[in-house]
Tab-separated table of C-alpha atoms and ligand atoms in Angstrom:
chain	number	residue	atom	x	y	z
A	82	MET	CA	-25.242	26.215	-6.614
A	83	GLU	CA	-21.959	27.561	-7.981
A	84	ILE	CA	-19.525	28.229	-4.969
A	85	ASP	CA	-16.508	29.717	-5.490
A	86	ILE	CA	-14.822	28.561	-2.093
A	87	ASP	CA	-11.309	29.738	-2.628
A	88	ILE	CA	-12.302	33.455	-3.335
A	89	ASP	CA	-14.643	33.635	-0.734
A	90	VAL	CA	-12.965	32.263	2.183
A	91	ARG	CA	-9.339	33.817	0.940
A	92	ASP	CA	-10.726	37.458	1.022
A	93	ASP	CA	-11.972	36.850	4.274
A	94	MET	CA	-8.498	35.678	6.162
A	95	PRO	CA	-6.925	37.136	7.924
A	96	GLY	CA	-2.904	37.252	7.198
A	97	GLN	CA	-1.490	36.548	3.808
A	98	ALA	CA	-3.472	33.983	1.502
A	99	PRO	CA	-1.673	31.071	0.700
A	100	ALA	CA	0.228	30.391	-2.480
A	101	ALA	CA	-1.552	28.870	-5.611
A	102	ARG	CA	-1.947	25.070	-5.239
A	103	THR	CA	0.083	23.920	-8.571
A	104	THR	CA	-0.575	20.147	-8.894
A	105	GLY	CA	3.049	18.513	-7.698
A	106	THR	CA	3.984	21.163	-5.274
A	107	THR	CA	5.134	19.848	-1.698
A	108	LEU	CA	2.514	21.133	0.749
A	109	LEU	CA	3.181	18.551	3.851
A	110	GLU	CA	6.359	16.996	4.496
A	111	VAL	CA	7.261	14.711	7.423
A	112	THR	CA	10.913	14.039	8.168
A	113	ASP	CA	11.580	11.494	10.673
A	114	LEU	CA	9.333	12.040	12.884
A	115	ALA	CA	9.208	10.720	16.034
A	116	VAL	CA	6.519	10.661	19.300
A	117	GLU	CA	6.417	9.029	22.449
A	118	PHE	CA	4.309	8.826	25.516
A	119	ARG	CA	5.708	8.796	28.943
A	120	THR	CA	3.314	6.739	30.994
A	121	ASP	CA	3.692	5.632	34.362
A	122	ASP	CA	4.561	1.930	33.138
A	123	GLY	CA	7.483	3.405	31.152
A	124	THR	CA	8.270	5.174	27.740
A	125	VAL	CA	5.951	4.176	24.822
A	126	ARG	CA	7.219	4.679	21.192
A	127	ALA	CA	4.158	5.601	19.165
A	128	VAL	CA	5.864	6.581	16.323
A	129	GLU	CA	9.377	5.862	15.486
A	130	GLY	CA	11.288	7.694	12.306
A	131	LEU	CA	8.090	8.282	10.671
A	132	SER	CA	8.266	10.355	6.907
A	133	TYR	CA	6.133	11.534	4.091
A	134	ARG	CA	4.997	14.066	2.086
A	135	VAL	CA	2.366	15.502	0.919
A	136	GLU	CA	1.981	16.934	-2.678
A	137	ALA	CA	-0.981	19.230	-3.858
A	138	GLY	CA	-3.716	17.659	-5.980
A	139	ARG	CA	-2.548	13.821	-4.715
A	140	THR	CA	-3.898	11.628	-2.022
A	141	LEU	CA	-1.609	9.978	0.624
A	142	ALA	CA	-3.188	7.177	2.372
A	143	LEU	CA	-1.623	6.010	5.750
A	144	VAL	CA	-2.448	2.231	6.091
A	145	GLY	CA	-1.930	-0.236	9.201
A	146	GLU	CA	-3.591	-1.598	11.844
A	147	SER	CA	-4.932	-0.971	14.903
A	148	GLY	CA	-2.259	0.884	16.961
A	149	CYS	CA	0.560	1.559	14.393
A	150	GLY	CA	0.278	5.503	14.916
A	151	LYS	CA	-1.564	6.320	12.241
A	152	SER	CA	-3.695	9.394	14.575
A	153	VAL	CA	-0.734	9.745	16.854
A	154	SER	CA	1.519	10.880	13.686
A	155	SER	CA	-1.187	12.995	12.906
A	156	LEU	CA	-2.553	14.691	16.108
A	157	ALA	CA	1.534	15.308	16.057
A	158	VAL	CA	1.184	17.006	12.259
A	159	MET	CA	-1.436	19.569	13.657
A	160	GLY	CA	0.362	19.990	17.035
A	161	LEU	CA	-2.358	18.375	18.946
A	162	LEU	CA	-0.486	15.745	20.843
A	163	PRO	CA	-2.353	15.183	24.697
A	164	ALA	CA	0.006	16.608	27.507
A	165	THR	CA	1.900	12.714	27.839
A	166	ALA	CA	3.056	12.803	24.172
A	167	HIS	CA	5.991	14.197	22.885
A	168	VAL	CA	7.671	15.085	19.698
A	169	THR	CA	10.796	13.679	20.099
A	170	ARG	CA	12.678	14.416	16.759
A	171	GLY	CA	12.052	15.104	13.118
A	172	GLU	CA	10.531	17.974	11.454
A	173	VAL	CA	6.850	18.826	9.946
A	174	ARG	CA	7.352	21.437	7.154
A	175	TYR	CA	4.098	23.101	5.939
A	176	ARG	CA	5.619	24.156	2.227
A	177	GLY	CA	8.943	24.629	3.742
A	178	THR	CA	8.260	25.909	7.381
A	179	ASP	CA	9.122	23.334	10.113
A	180	LEU	CA	5.854	23.648	12.178
A	181	LEU	CA	7.406	21.898	15.136
A	182	THR	CA	10.055	24.899	15.459
A	183	LEU	CA	7.552	27.161	16.104
A	184	PRO	CA	5.554	27.932	19.646
A	185	ARG	CA	2.296	25.319	19.842
A	186	THR	CA	0.012	28.323	19.424
A	187	LYS	CA	1.361	29.317	16.577
A	188	HIS	CA	2.149	25.438	15.022
A	189	ARG	CA	-2.024	24.994	15.984
A	190	ALA	CA	-3.114	28.545	14.498
A	191	TYR	CA	-0.443	27.677	11.500
A	192	CYS	CA	-2.893	24.496	10.938
A	193	GLY	CA	-5.273	26.069	11.610
A	194	GLN	CA	-5.248	28.010	8.691
A	195	HIS	CA	-3.798	25.461	6.039
A	196	VAL	CA	-3.859	22.123	7.351
A	197	ALA	CA	-7.439	21.028	9.023
A	198	MET	CA	-8.151	17.079	9.791
A	199	VAL	CA	-10.986	15.244	10.506
A	200	PHE	CA	-10.658	13.380	13.789
A	201	GLN	CA	-11.447	9.741	14.024
A	202	ASP	CA	-14.121	10.016	16.408
A	203	ALA	CA	-15.515	12.799	14.488
A	204	LEU	CA	-19.242	11.601	14.465
A	205	ALA	CA	-19.299	11.977	18.137
A	206	ALA	CA	-17.675	15.754	18.348
A	207	LEU	CA	-21.316	17.334	17.422
A	208	ASN	CA	-22.863	19.157	20.394
A	209	PRO	CA	-26.630	17.441	19.708
A	210	VAL	CA	-27.780	20.541	21.709
A	211	HIS	CA	-26.644	22.875	18.736
A	212	THR	CA	-27.713	23.308	15.070
A	213	VAL	CA	-25.704	21.806	12.750
A	214	GLY	CA	-25.417	25.855	11.146
A	215	TYR	CA	-24.569	27.018	14.778
A	216	GLN	CA	-21.155	24.462	15.028
A	217	LEU	CA	-20.362	25.211	11.387
A	218	THR	CA	-20.708	29.216	11.756
A	219	GLU	CA	-19.139	28.814	15.679
A	220	SER	CA	-15.873	27.912	14.654
A	221	LEU	CA	-15.997	30.043	11.078
A	222	ARG	CA	-16.294	33.154	13.292
A	223	ALA	CA	-14.049	32.511	15.742
A	224	ARG	CA	-11.556	32.289	13.292
A	225	ALA	CA	-11.651	33.927	10.003
A	226	GLY	CA	-13.910	37.155	11.838
A	227	LEU	CA	-16.671	36.819	9.903
A	228	SER	CA	-19.762	38.370	10.647
A	229	ARG	CA	-22.786	36.490	11.821
A	230	ARG	CA	-24.965	36.931	8.507
A	231	GLU	CA	-21.295	35.895	6.574
A	232	ALA	CA	-20.428	33.060	8.708
A	233	ARG	CA	-24.369	31.710	7.871
A	234	ARG	CA	-23.917	32.221	3.978
A	235	ARG	CA	-20.688	30.192	4.344
A	236	ALA	CA	-22.102	27.447	6.307
A	237	VAL	CA	-24.770	27.073	3.720
A	238	GLU	CA	-22.118	27.076	1.404
A	239	LEU	CA	-20.165	24.653	2.990
A	240	LEU	CA	-22.979	22.151	3.520
A	241	ASP	CA	-23.650	22.426	-0.368
A	242	LEU	CA	-20.258	21.647	-0.918
A	243	VAL	CA	-20.301	18.636	0.817
A	244	LYS	CA	-23.301	17.517	-0.674
A	245	VAL	CA	-26.346	18.350	1.910
A	246	PRO	CA	-29.291	17.918	0.160
A	247	ASN	CA	-31.507	21.407	0.874
A	248	ALA	CA	-27.980	22.869	3.156
A	249	ARG	CA	-30.546	26.078	3.060
A	250	GLN	CA	-33.227	24.210	5.701
A	251	ARG	CA	-30.804	21.783	6.907
A	252	VAL	CA	-28.090	24.439	8.100
A	253	ASN	CA	-31.004	24.994	11.117
A	254	GLU	CA	-31.334	21.098	11.996
A	255	TYR	CA	-29.719	19.558	14.972
A	256	PRO	CA	-27.334	16.286	14.344
A	257	HIS	CA	-29.582	13.943	15.313
A	258	GLN	CA	-31.631	14.836	12.161
A	259	PHE	CA	-28.716	13.596	10.184
A	260	SER	CA	-27.820	10.273	9.402
A	261	GLY	CA	-24.337	8.683	10.414
A	262	GLY	CA	-22.939	9.638	6.348
A	263	MET	CA	-25.026	13.008	6.837
A	264	ARG	CA	-23.153	13.841	10.066
A	265	GLN	CA	-19.332	12.866	8.265
A	266	ARG	CA	-20.472	15.213	5.847
A	267	VAL	CA	-20.626	18.357	8.330
A	268	MET	CA	-17.317	17.008	10.061
A	269	ILE	CA	-15.853	16.963	6.853
A	270	ALA	CA	-17.595	20.535	5.748
A	271	SER	CA	-15.758	21.306	9.296
A	272	ALA	CA	-12.618	20.848	8.186
A	273	LEU	CA	-13.053	22.471	5.233
A	274	ALA	CA	-14.467	25.800	6.613
A	275	MET	CA	-10.764	27.676	6.261
A	276	ASP	CA	-10.066	26.027	2.695
A	277	PRO	CA	-7.179	24.405	3.655
A	278	ASP	CA	-4.408	23.286	1.441
A	279	VAL	CA	-4.094	19.951	3.002
A	280	LEU	CA	-6.748	17.631	4.797
A	281	ILE	CA	-5.677	15.150	7.197
A	282	ALA	CA	-8.941	12.784	7.150
A	283	ASP	CA	-8.828	9.953	9.928
A	284	GLU	CA	-10.405	6.812	9.312
A	285	PRO	CA	-13.659	9.173	7.821
A	286	THR	CA	-15.441	5.654	6.625
A	287	THR	CA	-14.993	3.493	9.166
A	288	ALA	CA	-18.563	4.072	11.522
A	289	LEU	CA	-20.692	3.792	8.166
A	290	ASP	CA	-21.899	0.926	6.324
A	291	VAL	CA	-20.318	-0.099	2.689
A	292	THR	CA	-22.564	2.216	0.594
A	293	VAL	CA	-22.561	4.905	2.688
A	294	GLN	CA	-18.509	4.335	3.101
A	295	ALA	CA	-18.133	4.540	-0.855
A	296	GLN	CA	-20.317	8.071	-0.835
A	297	VAL	CA	-18.180	9.742	1.691
A	298	LEU	CA	-15.064	8.741	-0.202
A	299	HIS	CA	-16.221	9.757	-3.478
A	300	LEU	CA	-16.967	13.148	-2.236
A	301	LEU	CA	-13.777	13.453	-0.610
A	302	ALA	CA	-11.826	12.558	-3.711
A	303	GLU	CA	-13.880	14.922	-5.764
A	304	ILE	CA	-13.702	17.601	-3.457
A	305	GLN	CA	-9.646	17.149	-3.131
A	306	ALA	CA	-9.168	16.865	-6.708
A	307	GLU	CA	-11.366	20.671	-7.335
A	308	ARG	CA	-9.781	21.803	-5.347
A	309	ASN	CA	-5.906	20.515	-5.889
A	310	MET	CA	-5.645	19.766	-2.236
A	311	GLY	CA	-3.040	17.456	-0.536
A	312	LEU	CA	-5.394	14.623	1.284
A	313	VAL	CA	-4.230	12.116	3.791
A	314	LEU	CA	-6.551	9.285	4.043
A	315	ILE	CA	-5.970	7.162	7.128
A	316	THR	CA	-7.740	3.963	7.287
A	317	HIS	CA	-6.604	0.295	8.468
A	318	ASP	CA	-8.244	-0.972	5.073
A	319	LEU	CA	-6.050	-1.576	1.955
A	320	GLY	CA	-9.247	-2.378	0.278
A	321	VAL	CA	-10.407	1.406	0.800
A	322	VAL	CA	-8.011	3.231	-0.817
A	323	ALA	CA	-7.448	1.834	-4.429
A	324	GLY	CA	-9.846	3.584	-6.104
A	325	VAL	CA	-9.259	7.402	-4.371
A	326	ALA	CA	-5.540	7.438	-3.215
A	327	ASP	CA	-2.447	7.971	-5.642
A	328	ASP	CA	0.111	6.993	-2.803
A	329	VAL	CA	0.435	4.663	0.150
A	330	THR	CA	2.307	4.749	3.420
A	331	VAL	CA	1.890	1.455	5.039
A	332	MET	CA	3.048	1.623	9.103
A	333	TYR	CA	3.273	-1.159	11.272
A	334	ALA	CA	4.993	-0.449	14.781
A	335	GLY	CA	4.964	2.750	14.674
A	336	ARG	CA	7.288	3.160	11.311
A	337	ALA	CA	6.807	3.166	7.583
A	338	VAL	CA	7.321	-0.442	6.301
A	339	GLU	CA	6.293	0.000	2.420
A	340	GLN	CA	5.625	3.514	0.608
A	341	SER	CA	4.204	3.200	-3.070
A	342	PRO	CA	2.021	4.568	-5.578
A	343	VAL	CA	-1.136	2.799	-5.299
A	344	ARG	CA	-0.660	1.162	-8.395
A	345	ASP	CA	2.572	-0.601	-7.906
A	346	LEU	CA	1.468	-1.602	-4.490
A	347	TYR	CA	-1.659	-3.428	-6.061
A	348	ALA	CA	0.214	-5.007	-8.540
A	349	ALA	CA	3.546	-6.539	-6.811
A	350	PRO	CA	3.515	-5.748	-2.922
A	351	ALA	CA	7.427	-4.851	-1.611
A	352	HIS	CA	7.072	-5.879	1.811
A	353	PRO	CA	5.115	-9.342	3.390
A	354	TYR	CA	3.179	-7.294	6.021
A	355	THR	CA	1.775	-5.193	2.775
A	356	ARG	CA	0.830	-8.391	1.384
A	357	ALA	CA	-0.694	-9.744	3.925
A	358	LEU	CA	-2.789	-7.360	4.312
A	359	LEU	CA	-3.814	-7.082	0.746
A	360	ARG	CA	-4.813	-11.041	1.155
A	361	SER	CA	-7.718	-10.126	3.597
A	362	VAL	CA	-9.406	-7.017	0.573
A	363	PRO	CA	-11.998	-8.659	-1.029
A	364	ARG	CA	-11.737	-9.065	-4.517
A	365	LEU	CA	-14.979	-9.025	-6.086
A	366	GLY	CA	-16.273	-12.014	-7.956
A	367	VAL	CA	-13.319	-13.690	-7.186
A	368	ASP	CA	-13.856	-14.185	-3.155
A	369	ASP	CA	-16.624	-15.875	-2.836
A	370	ASP	CA	-16.722	-15.490	0.649
A	371	ALA	CA	-15.994	-12.229	1.543
A	372	GLY	CA	-19.267	-11.347	2.663
A	373	ARG	CA	-19.329	-14.085	5.043
A	374	GLY	CA	-16.455	-12.914	6.943
A	375	ARG	CA	-14.045	-16.092	6.380
A	376	LEU	CA	-11.188	-13.917	4.081
A	377	PRO	CA	-7.766	-14.436	6.024
A	378	VAL	CA	-6.707	-11.747	8.527
A	379	VAL	CA	-2.984	-11.518	9.302
A	380	PRO	CA	-2.537	-13.757	11.901
A	381	GLY	CA	-1.031	-12.877	14.952
A	382	ARG	CA	-1.144	-9.309	16.416
A	383	PRO	CA	0.685	-6.124	15.816
A	384	PRO	CA	3.128	-5.557	18.783
A	385	SER	CA	2.135	-3.138	21.374
A	386	PRO	CA	4.919	0.387	21.386
A	387	GLY	CA	6.365	-1.063	24.607
A	388	ARG	CA	6.960	-4.601	23.246
A	389	VAL	CA	8.476	-3.752	20.002
A	390	PRO	CA	10.549	-7.500	18.969
A	391	SER	CA	13.759	-7.449	18.246
A	392	GLY	CA	15.018	-7.146	14.408
A	393	CYS	CA	12.059	-6.578	12.097
A	394	PRO	CA	9.487	-5.692	14.483
A	395	PHE	CA	7.168	-8.014	11.876
A	396	HIS	CA	9.281	-11.001	12.345
A	397	PRO	CA	6.962	-12.947	14.525
A	398	ARG	CA	3.695	-12.816	12.117
A	399	CYS	CA	5.766	-12.693	8.676
A	400	ASP	CA	5.472	-15.747	6.632
A	401	VAL	CA	8.501	-14.820	4.505
A	402	ALA	CA	10.910	-14.805	7.501
A	403	ARG	CA	9.798	-18.590	7.690
A	404	ALA	CA	10.397	-19.629	4.168
A	405	SER	CA	12.778	-22.659	3.736
A	406	SER	CA	14.168	-22.054	0.575
A	407	GLY	CA	15.846	-19.176	-1.477
A	408	GLY	CA	17.621	-15.843	-0.926
A	409	ALA	CA	19.805	-15.320	1.952
A	410	GLY	CA	19.511	-15.325	5.440
A	411	VAL	CA	19.666	-18.608	7.778
A	412	GLU	CA	17.262	-19.775	9.922
A	413	GLY	CA	17.497	-20.128	13.465
A	414	GLY	CA	15.673	-22.498	15.912
A	415	ASP	CA	11.973	-20.758	15.821
A	416	GLY	CA	12.133	-21.554	12.154
A	417	VAL	CA	12.781	-17.340	11.791
A	418	ARG	CA	15.651	-16.357	9.457
A	419	ASP	CA	18.038	-14.684	11.798
A	420	VAL	CA	18.853	-11.430	10.044
A	421	CYS	CA	14.649	-11.083	10.550
A	422	ARG	CA	15.368	-11.987	14.306
A	423	THR	CA	18.357	-9.561	14.831
A	424	ASP	CA	18.423	-6.621	12.298
A	425	ARG	CA	16.312	-4.284	11.444
A	426	PRO	CA	15.715	-3.616	8.392
A	427	PRO	CA	15.491	0.202	7.395
A	428	LEU	CA	13.215	1.848	4.330
A	429	LEU	CA	15.438	1.639	1.690
A	430	GLU	CA	14.135	2.181	-2.224
A	431	VAL	CA	13.928	-0.972	-3.826
A	432	ALA	CA	12.489	0.213	-7.322
A	433	PRO	CA	11.838	3.465	-8.711
A	434	GLY	CA	9.283	5.479	-6.001
A	435	ARG	CA	8.974	2.854	-3.631
A	436	SER	CA	10.519	1.681	-0.683
A	437	SER	CA	10.586	-1.375	1.585
A	438	ALA	CA	11.663	-1.661	5.374
A	439	CYS	CA	12.211	-5.822	4.394
A	440	HIS	CA	15.721	-7.401	4.125
A	441	PHE	CA	14.164	-9.665	1.351
A	442	ALA	CA	12.065	-7.343	-0.656
A	443	ALA	CA	13.992	-7.844	-3.898
A	444	GLU	CA	12.946	-10.909	-3.412
A	445	LEU	CA	9.599	-10.458	-3.223
A	446	LEU	CA	9.533	-8.151	-5.724
A	447	GLY	CA	11.370	-10.491	-8.159
A	448	GLY	CA	8.557	-13.709	-7.127
A	449	ASP	CA	5.227	-14.055	-7.792
A	450	ARG	CA	2.342	-12.718	-5.404
A	451	ALA	CA	1.307	-14.902	-3.058
B	661	ATP	N1	-2.795	8.648	25.954
B	661	ATP	C1	-1.829	7.318	25.228
B	661	ATP	N2	-0.997	7.061	26.319
B	661	ATP	C2	0.163	5.873	26.407
B	661	ATP	N3	0.356	5.576	24.931
B	661	ATP	C3	-0.528	6.038	23.725
B	661	ATP	C4	-1.597	6.904	23.816
B	661	ATP	N4	-2.374	7.159	22.635
B	661	ATP	C5	-1.857	6.450	22.202
B	661	ATP	N5	-1.160	5.551	22.513
B	661	ATP	C6	-0.295	4.623	21.862
B	661	ATP	O1	0.161	4.893	21.161
B	661	ATP	C7	0.096	3.540	19.856
B	661	ATP	C8	-0.746	4.434	18.573
B	661	ATP	O2	-1.714	5.015	19.117
B	661	ATP	P1	-2.737	5.551	17.266
B	661	ATP	O3	-4.044	6.248	18.177
B	661	ATP	O4	-2.250	6.588	16.522
B	661	ATP	O5	-2.973	4.491	16.632
B	661	ATP	P2	-3.641	4.122	15.205
B	661	ATP	O6	-2.961	3.421	14.549
B	661	ATP	O7	-4.704	5.725	14.979
B	661	ATP	O8	-5.086	2.880	15.407
B	661	ATP	P3	-6.806	2.897	15.591
B	661	ATP	O9	-6.217	2.293	13.571
B	661	ATP	O10	-6.609	1.947	16.074
B	661	ATP	O11	-7.209	4.245	14.993
B	661	ATP	C9	-0.843	2.747	20.554
B	661	ATP	O12	-0.466	1.777	20.129
B	661	ATP	C10	-0.977	3.499	21.782
B	661	ATP	O13	-0.217	2.043	22.610
B	662	SF4	S1	12.291	-8.419	7.149
B	662	SF4	FE1	12.091	-10.377	7.788
B	662	SF4	S2	10.448	-10.413	8.766
B	662	SF4	FE2	11.127	-8.462	8.249
B	662	SF4	S3	9.189	-8.211	6.589
B	662	SF4	FE3	11.121	-8.678	5.993
B	662	SF4	S4	11.322	-11.201	5.538
B	662	SF4	FE4	9.277	-10.719	7.226
B	663	MG	MG1	-6.198	6.142	15.095
């Protein structure tokens, strides 16, 4: 069944139709975003100066270990932060308009129409007592003012779009009748209901087994390409992004530490943290231990936002900071180069289109990948 989602939805949407999605058009630009939580134990800086850009027709992967600020930064983009969280600086421009200058309700309405998010706990978000069709049509009716019949037709189209088989029948079924992978497809369908320009998918495959992960990622990539959307794919697993992302932003302790086209990043990471993450990605046919859990993980633990180390936040875990030969820097008593312990490295361009927040990025790019 051929579906022309763009025409259907845009005709029905209130207000102006969005501008065309010409490949390369900047849709979303996040600049110097900082978010903090005010808690009983003090202020927690969850995001600290994050910048990235999402273009039509491209996929940006936001990658990093648990707690690095992937979800909080995305909720800030959507205007959906909890009451204890505050954006303390930065801009979130959608097609040039800074959403952070809008009243919160307007910010959310803007996002409801143009920037959609598949939430990290999406699988739990489906209400077990309502049919999948009801849940898809409910939001459509509320947001786009569609009649019951139109909304239902649209719900079937959306299920078709995300390749749920027998959509006409399945629209009448309950979430428990869907497998985990199919439920995730329903959540993606729900996010696509308003034909967004940008889709932020927060760990869309983490709860799924490996085969289903691949199918869901393939589906997202296909939809993104067909519709020339901007896609932000959030994951803690660099292995996941290899086949689907164009660009990668690696986050650590609320900051971007490397930004690069995906191909360059895999060929030669420009930050020791990226290099460590890559070492933990199984290589088919190379890592015989891949299925037995014996691949190296990044040693140590990421810092909690309230206890970010001085200097480079990664220095307690960094093997390059302890390198004894070559390059600038003086070793301190703990074997860590002084500059790593004392000076916070800014995110700087280290090659065309590539940035790294490491004092020794040039050295890394000049040397061999470990
Ligand atoms: N409600 C909250 N109150 C206080 N701090 C919070 C709250 N929610 C998140 N944080 C802090 O913000 C930081 C970033 O959280 P975030 O959920 O963005 O991490 P994440 O990168 O999405 O991790 P994960 O991969 O586990 O989903 C966390 O380290 C956490 O300490
Ligand atoms: S600045 Fe130093 S501690 Fe930080 S990543 Fe680079 S080498 Fe490692
Ligand atoms: Mg998260």
